[in-house]
XYZ file of N, CA and C in Angstrom:
447
model
N 83.476 102.864 68.998
C 83.732 101.807 69.956
C 82.623 101.816 71.014
N 82.195 100.632 71.394
C 81.184 100.506 72.441
C 81.679 99.547 73.518
N 81.059 99.648 74.678
C 81.410 98.777 75.801
C 80.198 97.970 76.225
N 80.444 96.703 76.520
C 79.449 95.825 77.125
C 79.907 95.586 78.554
N 79.014 95.778 79.519
C 79.342 95.558 80.930
C 78.404 94.534 81.544
N 78.969 93.692 82.430
C 78.229 92.622 83.080
C 78.577 92.606 84.570
N 77.592 92.795 85.430
C 77.795 92.742 86.882
C 77.664 91.302 87.342
N 78.728 90.781 87.974
C 78.710 89.400 88.453
C 78.882 89.373 89.968
N 78.301 88.355 90.571
C 78.281 88.241 92.035
C 79.492 87.443 92.533
N 80.680 87.896 92.146
C 81.910 87.240 92.603
C 83.078 88.195 92.410
N 84.114 87.970 93.184
C 85.393 88.655 92.999
C 86.499 87.627 92.787
N 86.110 86.385 92.577
C 87.086 85.315 92.459
C 87.950 85.478 91.212
N 89.233 85.272 91.402
C 90.201 85.361 90.301
C 89.836 84.431 89.158
N 89.397 83.218 89.507
C 89.109 82.241 88.451
C 87.973 82.706 87.545
N 87.000 83.438 88.075
C 85.900 83.943 87.247
C 86.394 85.019 86.281
N 87.258 85.886 86.773
C 87.813 86.941 85.913
C 88.720 86.326 84.850
N 89.557 85.400 85.247
C 90.461 84.735 84.294
C 89.667 83.992 83.219
N 88.601 83.322 83.630
C 87.757 82.600 82.669
C 87.169 83.566 81.640
N 86.692 84.717 82.113
C 86.127 85.743 81.233
C 87.177 86.215 80.223
N 88.358 86.558 80.713
C 89.426 87.041 79.832
C 89.846 85.948 78.853
N 90.025 84.736 79.338
C 90.423 83.632 78.458
C 89.371 83.343 77.393
N 88.108 83.476 77.766
C 87.020 83.188 76.833
C 86.921 84.234 75.730
N 87.012 85.517 76.091
C 86.758 86.570 75.118
C 88.023 87.230 74.550
N 89.123 87.141 75.272
C 90.367 87.775 74.820
C 91.553 86.828 75.036
N 91.542 85.688 74.360
C 92.596 84.701 74.602
C 93.991 85.198 74.216
N 94.071 86.199 73.367
C 95.360 86.749 72.937
C 95.586 88.130 73.547
N 95.255 88.266 74.806
C 95.345 89.591 75.422
C 96.629 89.767 76.224
N 96.869 91.032 76.525
C 98.023 91.416 77.319
C 97.557 92.480 78.311
N 98.030 92.395 79.527
C 97.660 93.402 80.527
C 98.102 94.782 80.070
N 97.311 95.787 80.384
C 97.670 97.147 79.984
C 98.587 97.816 81.003
N 98.854 97.148 82.109
C 99.707 97.702 83.148
C 100.675 96.630 83.647
N 101.818 97.059 84.131
C 102.783 96.131 84.711
C 102.875 96.288 86.223
N 102.217 97.326 86.738
C 102.185 97.555 88.181
C 100.747 97.776 88.623
N 100.457 97.309 89.819
C 99.112 97.427 90.377
C 99.213 98.009 91.785
N 99.209 99.344 91.893
C 99.320 99.980 93.213
C 98.009 99.889 93.990
N 98.134 99.820 95.301
C 96.969 99.837 96.195
C 97.180 100.971 97.185
N 96.211 101.883 97.261
C 95.006 102.001 96.419
C 95.350 102.368 94.966
N 94.382 102.133 94.111
C 94.541 102.407 92.690
C 94.818 103.901 92.478
N 95.748 104.216 91.619
C 96.132 105.587 91.248
C 96.779 106.380 92.380
N 97.130 105.732 93.452
C 97.730 106.430 94.590
C 99.161 106.860 94.289
N 99.509 108.065 94.732
C 100.895 108.514 94.631
C 101.740 107.903 95.746
N 101.075 107.467 96.813
C 101.745 106.836 97.945
C 101.064 105.516 98.284
N 101.221 104.522 97.410
C 100.525 103.253 97.654
C 101.068 102.534 98.883
N 100.182 101.748 99.496
C 100.623 100.946 100.640
C 101.368 99.703 100.172
N 101.062 99.273 98.941
C 101.740 98.135 98.325
C 101.598 98.265 96.810
N 102.579 97.755 96.078
C 102.518 97.709 94.617
C 102.756 96.262 94.185
N 101.759 95.691 93.520
C 101.888 94.329 93.007
C 102.406 94.374 91.565
N 103.171 93.350 91.215
C 103.722 93.270 89.861
C 103.167 92.076 89.084
N 102.348 91.287 89.731
C 101.693 90.149 89.080
C 100.181 90.326 89.214
N 99.474 90.125 88.125
C 98.025 90.280 88.169
C 97.393 89.287 89.136
N 97.965 88.097 89.251
C 97.414 87.103 90.177
C 97.488 87.599 91.624
N 98.526 88.355 91.951
C 98.663 88.884 93.314
C 97.612 89.950 93.616
N 97.397 90.868 92.686
C 96.376 91.908 92.930
C 94.990 91.277 92.952
N 94.748 90.272 92.133
C 93.443 89.610 92.123
C 93.189 88.901 93.458
N 94.183 88.251 93.990
C 94.047 87.603 95.300
C 93.769 88.648 96.373
N 94.475 89.752 96.326
C 94.264 90.839 97.283
C 92.831 91.374 97.183
N 92.332 91.524 95.967
C 90.970 92.035 95.761
C 89.906 91.033 96.206
N 90.194 89.752 96.093
C 89.274 88.734 96.613
C 89.117 88.871 98.126
N 90.207 89.177 98.788
C 90.221 89.263 100.251
C 89.749 90.609 100.781
N 89.843 91.637 99.986
C 89.461 92.996 100.389
C 88.260 93.428 99.567
N 87.094 92.957 99.986
C 85.884 93.057 99.165
C 85.309 94.458 99.033
N 85.804 95.414 99.779
C 85.290 96.780 99.663
C 86.228 97.705 98.901
N 87.271 97.158 98.342
C 88.247 97.959 97.617
C 87.855 98.082 96.152
N 87.779 99.319 95.665
C 87.519 99.565 94.249
C 88.819 99.410 93.473
N 88.707 98.798 92.298
C 89.904 98.629 91.485
C 89.498 98.344 90.040
N 90.411 98.626 89.108
C 90.173 98.332 87.688
C 91.418 97.702 87.085
N 91.209 96.631 86.348
C 92.283 95.957 85.619
C 91.856 95.897 84.150
N 92.796 96.208 83.261
C 92.505 96.255 81.825
C 93.426 95.317 81.047
N 92.857 94.704 80.008
C 93.612 93.863 79.080
C 93.415 94.407 77.673
N 94.462 94.360 76.867
C 94.396 94.767 75.462
C 94.485 93.521 74.591
N 93.591 93.432 73.622
C 93.612 92.303 72.704
C 94.776 92.475 71.736
N 95.602 91.465 71.606
C 96.742 91.512 70.693
C 96.350 91.109 69.270
N 95.153 90.544 69.107
C 94.651 90.165 67.787
C 93.998 91.390 67.144
N 94.716 92.042 66.252
C 94.237 93.268 65.618
C 93.058 93.035 64.675
N 92.809 91.790 64.311
C 91.696 91.458 63.415
C 90.368 91.330 64.167
N 90.433 91.151 65.465
C 89.242 90.903 66.272
C 88.437 92.178 66.481
N 87.117 92.016 66.579
C 86.274 93.165 66.909
C 86.341 93.489 68.401
N 86.848 92.549 69.201
C 87.015 92.779 70.640
C 88.367 93.441 70.872
N 88.328 94.642 71.385
C 89.548 95.423 71.545
C 90.169 95.292 72.928
N 89.349 95.404 73.969
C 89.847 95.416 75.343
C 88.913 94.650 76.263
N 89.485 94.189 77.361
C 88.712 93.584 78.429
C 88.964 94.346 79.715
N 87.989 94.317 80.607
C 88.092 95.060 81.853
C 87.491 94.269 82.993
N 88.060 94.436 84.168
C 87.463 93.915 85.399
C 87.464 95.058 86.393
N 86.269 95.508 86.751
C 86.099 96.578 87.731
C 85.605 95.950 89.033
N 86.367 96.112 90.073
C 85.994 95.579 91.382
C 85.240 96.670 92.129
N 84.024 96.347 92.582
C 83.167 97.349 93.217
C 83.469 97.485 94.704
N 82.913 98.528 95.289
C 83.124 98.788 96.716
C 82.226 97.946 97.612
N 81.446 97.045 97.006
C 80.527 96.223 97.796
C 80.588 94.733 97.430
N 81.766 94.284 96.975
C 81.994 92.859 96.826
C 81.669 92.222 95.490
N 81.367 93.003 94.479
C 81.033 92.466 93.158
C 82.142 92.802 92.160
N 81.980 92.280 90.947
C 82.876 92.629 89.846
C 82.033 92.975 88.630
N 82.461 93.988 87.920
C 81.857 94.346 86.641
C 82.857 93.948 85.570
N 82.466 92.996 84.738
C 83.312 92.542 83.643
C 82.930 93.319 82.391
N 83.921 93.761 81.654
C 83.621 94.584 80.488
C 84.405 94.200 79.260
N 83.816 94.505 78.121
C 84.464 94.311 76.821
C 84.254 95.563 75.983
N 85.318 96.055 75.374
C 85.210 97.135 74.391
C 85.288 96.500 73.019
N 84.331 96.862 72.181
C 84.252 96.268 70.853
C 84.283 97.329 69.775
N 84.806 96.930 68.642
C 84.851 97.786 67.475
C 83.520 97.641 66.730
N 82.494 98.248 67.275
C 81.164 98.238 66.665
C 80.634 99.668 66.669
N 79.813 99.991 65.727
C 79.226 101.327 65.620
C 77.863 101.331 66.301
N 77.707 102.185 67.300
C 76.449 102.277 68.052
C 75.271 102.633 67.132
N 75.553 103.240 65.996
C 74.496 103.601 65.045
C 73.881 102.366 64.395
N 74.602 101.245 64.463
C 74.086 99.989 63.916
C 73.492 99.179 65.073
N 72.423 99.717 65.642
C 71.846 99.198 66.882
C 71.472 97.718 66.807
N 70.934 97.281 65.704
C 70.520 95.883 65.595
C 71.726 94.951 65.688
N 72.802 95.267 64.998
C 74.022 94.463 65.041
C 74.606 94.448 66.457
N 74.601 95.616 67.109
C 75.110 95.722 68.480
C 74.284 94.853 69.416
N 72.963 94.934 69.299
C 72.064 94.164 70.172
C 72.256 92.669 69.968
N 72.402 92.228 68.732
C 72.603 90.800 68.455
C 73.893 90.319 69.109
N 74.959 91.082 68.964
C 76.250 90.709 69.558
C 76.150 90.692 71.083
N 75.526 91.708 71.648
C 75.363 91.814 73.100
C 74.561 90.632 73.638
N 73.448 90.327 73.004
C 72.613 89.203 73.442
C 73.362 87.880 73.338
N 74.150 87.720 72.284
C 74.923 86.499 72.109
C 75.962 86.338 73.226
N 76.692 87.389 73.533
C 77.695 87.335 74.601
C 77.039 87.159 75.966
N 75.919 87.819 76.169
C 75.222 87.766 77.458
C 74.812 86.358 77.851
N 74.534 85.524 76.870
C 74.112 84.148 77.149
C 75.214 83.320 77.801
N 76.452 83.752 77.660
C 77.580 82.984 78.187
C 78.068 83.495 79.548
N 77.438 84.540 80.064
C 77.885 85.146 81.318
C 76.733 85.151 82.319
N 76.947 84.569 83.473
C 75.944 84.555 84.534
C 76.044 85.887 85.282
N 75.185 86.828 84.908
C 75.296 88.172 85.478
C 73.997 88.627 86.128
N 74.133 89.594 87.004
C 73.011 90.182 87.723
C 72.377 91.291 86.899
N 73.230 92.079 86.264
C 72.789 93.203 85.446
C 73.799 93.393 84.328
N 73.362 94.014 83.240
C 74.234 94.198 82.084
C 73.769 95.405 81.287
N 74.710 95.997 80.556
C 74.321 97.128 79.713
C 75.356 97.398 78.636
N 74.949 98.249 77.720
C 75.780 98.699 76.618
C 76.028 100.187 76.820
N 77.283 100.594 76.692
C 77.610 102.017 76.797
C 78.576 102.378 75.685
N 78.897 103.635 75.649
C 79.843 104.109 74.658
C 80.984 104.818 75.369
N 82.077 104.064 75.607
C 83.285 104.599 76.229
C 82.986 105.387 77.503
N 82.298 104.733 78.428
C 81.897 105.370 79.678
C 82.183 104.388 80.815
N 83.051 104.783 81.754
C 83.386 103.896 82.872
C 82.177 103.739 83.792
N 81.881 102.516 84.205
C 80.709 102.301 85.064
C 80.986 102.727 86.506
N 79.923 102.991 87.268
C 80.106 103.259 88.692
C 80.584 101.983 89.390
N 81.440 102.137 90.388
C 82.032 100.970 91.057
C 81.270 100.611 92.328
N 79.961 100.467 92.163
C 79.050 100.048 93.228
C 77.916 99.291 92.551
N 77.534 98.136 93.084
C 76.548 97.296 92.399
C 75.186 97.975 92.253
N 74.713 98.628 93.298
C 73.401 99.288 93.214
C 73.429 100.436 92.205
N 74.494 101.225 92.228
C 74.624 102.317 91.264
C 74.796 101.786 89.850
N 75.480 100.656 89.718
C 75.642 100.057 88.399
C 74.288 99.608 87.843
N 73.463 98.995 88.662
C 72.140 98.552 88.200
C 71.316 99.756 87.748
N 71.356 100.843 88.502
C 70.664 102.078 88.095
C 71.245 102.610 86.785
N 72.549 102.582 86.691
C 73.268 103.024 85.489
C 72.788 102.225 84.270
N 72.671 100.921 84.435
C 72.205 100.064 83.347
C 70.742 100.335 83.012
N 69.918 100.537 84.032
C 68.499 100.829 83.791
C 68.326 102.076 82.934
N 69.197 103.062 83.126
C 69.126 104.290 82.334
C 69.588 104.091 80.902
N 70.270 103.000 80.630
C 70.821 102.734 79.315
C 70.098 101.604 78.564
N 68.955 101.228 79.040
C 68.272 100.060 78.474
C 67.411 100.385 77.257
N 67.560 101.561 76.701
C 66.676 101.956 75.601
C 67.149 101.504 74.228
N 68.358 100.914 74.136
C 68.834 100.445 72.837
C 67.924 99.314 72.350
N 67.474 99.364 71.109
C 66.558 98.326 70.592
C 67.138 96.927 70.647
């Protein structure tokens, strides 16, 4: 399994929803609760609707957060979708795909094809590795991973 990540200059709910609808139209959220802060044992608030946490993240631009979707279409090569909200006002959109990194040419073709549909600042291919939740660190992270043919 490999991951494609795209850094976008927005935290707007509509941009994240568009991404999920475009690439994972048959998806389901991987969580039913969204505590703030993320993973807190004593959250200040717990949202039960993804639209509520997305609105909160739009308004709180320095809050790090991750939302995951699972593709319900078992035939698809796209397994999961992700939205990582950075600590500096950006979002990293991600897709996990059922592709073998050893087949670099096939991976690159798929990545380039998907990249054309996303207006992003930086992008990269990884292998099951969560990106840093800061735009500058993410760009450095991608620069270190740019060696795939």
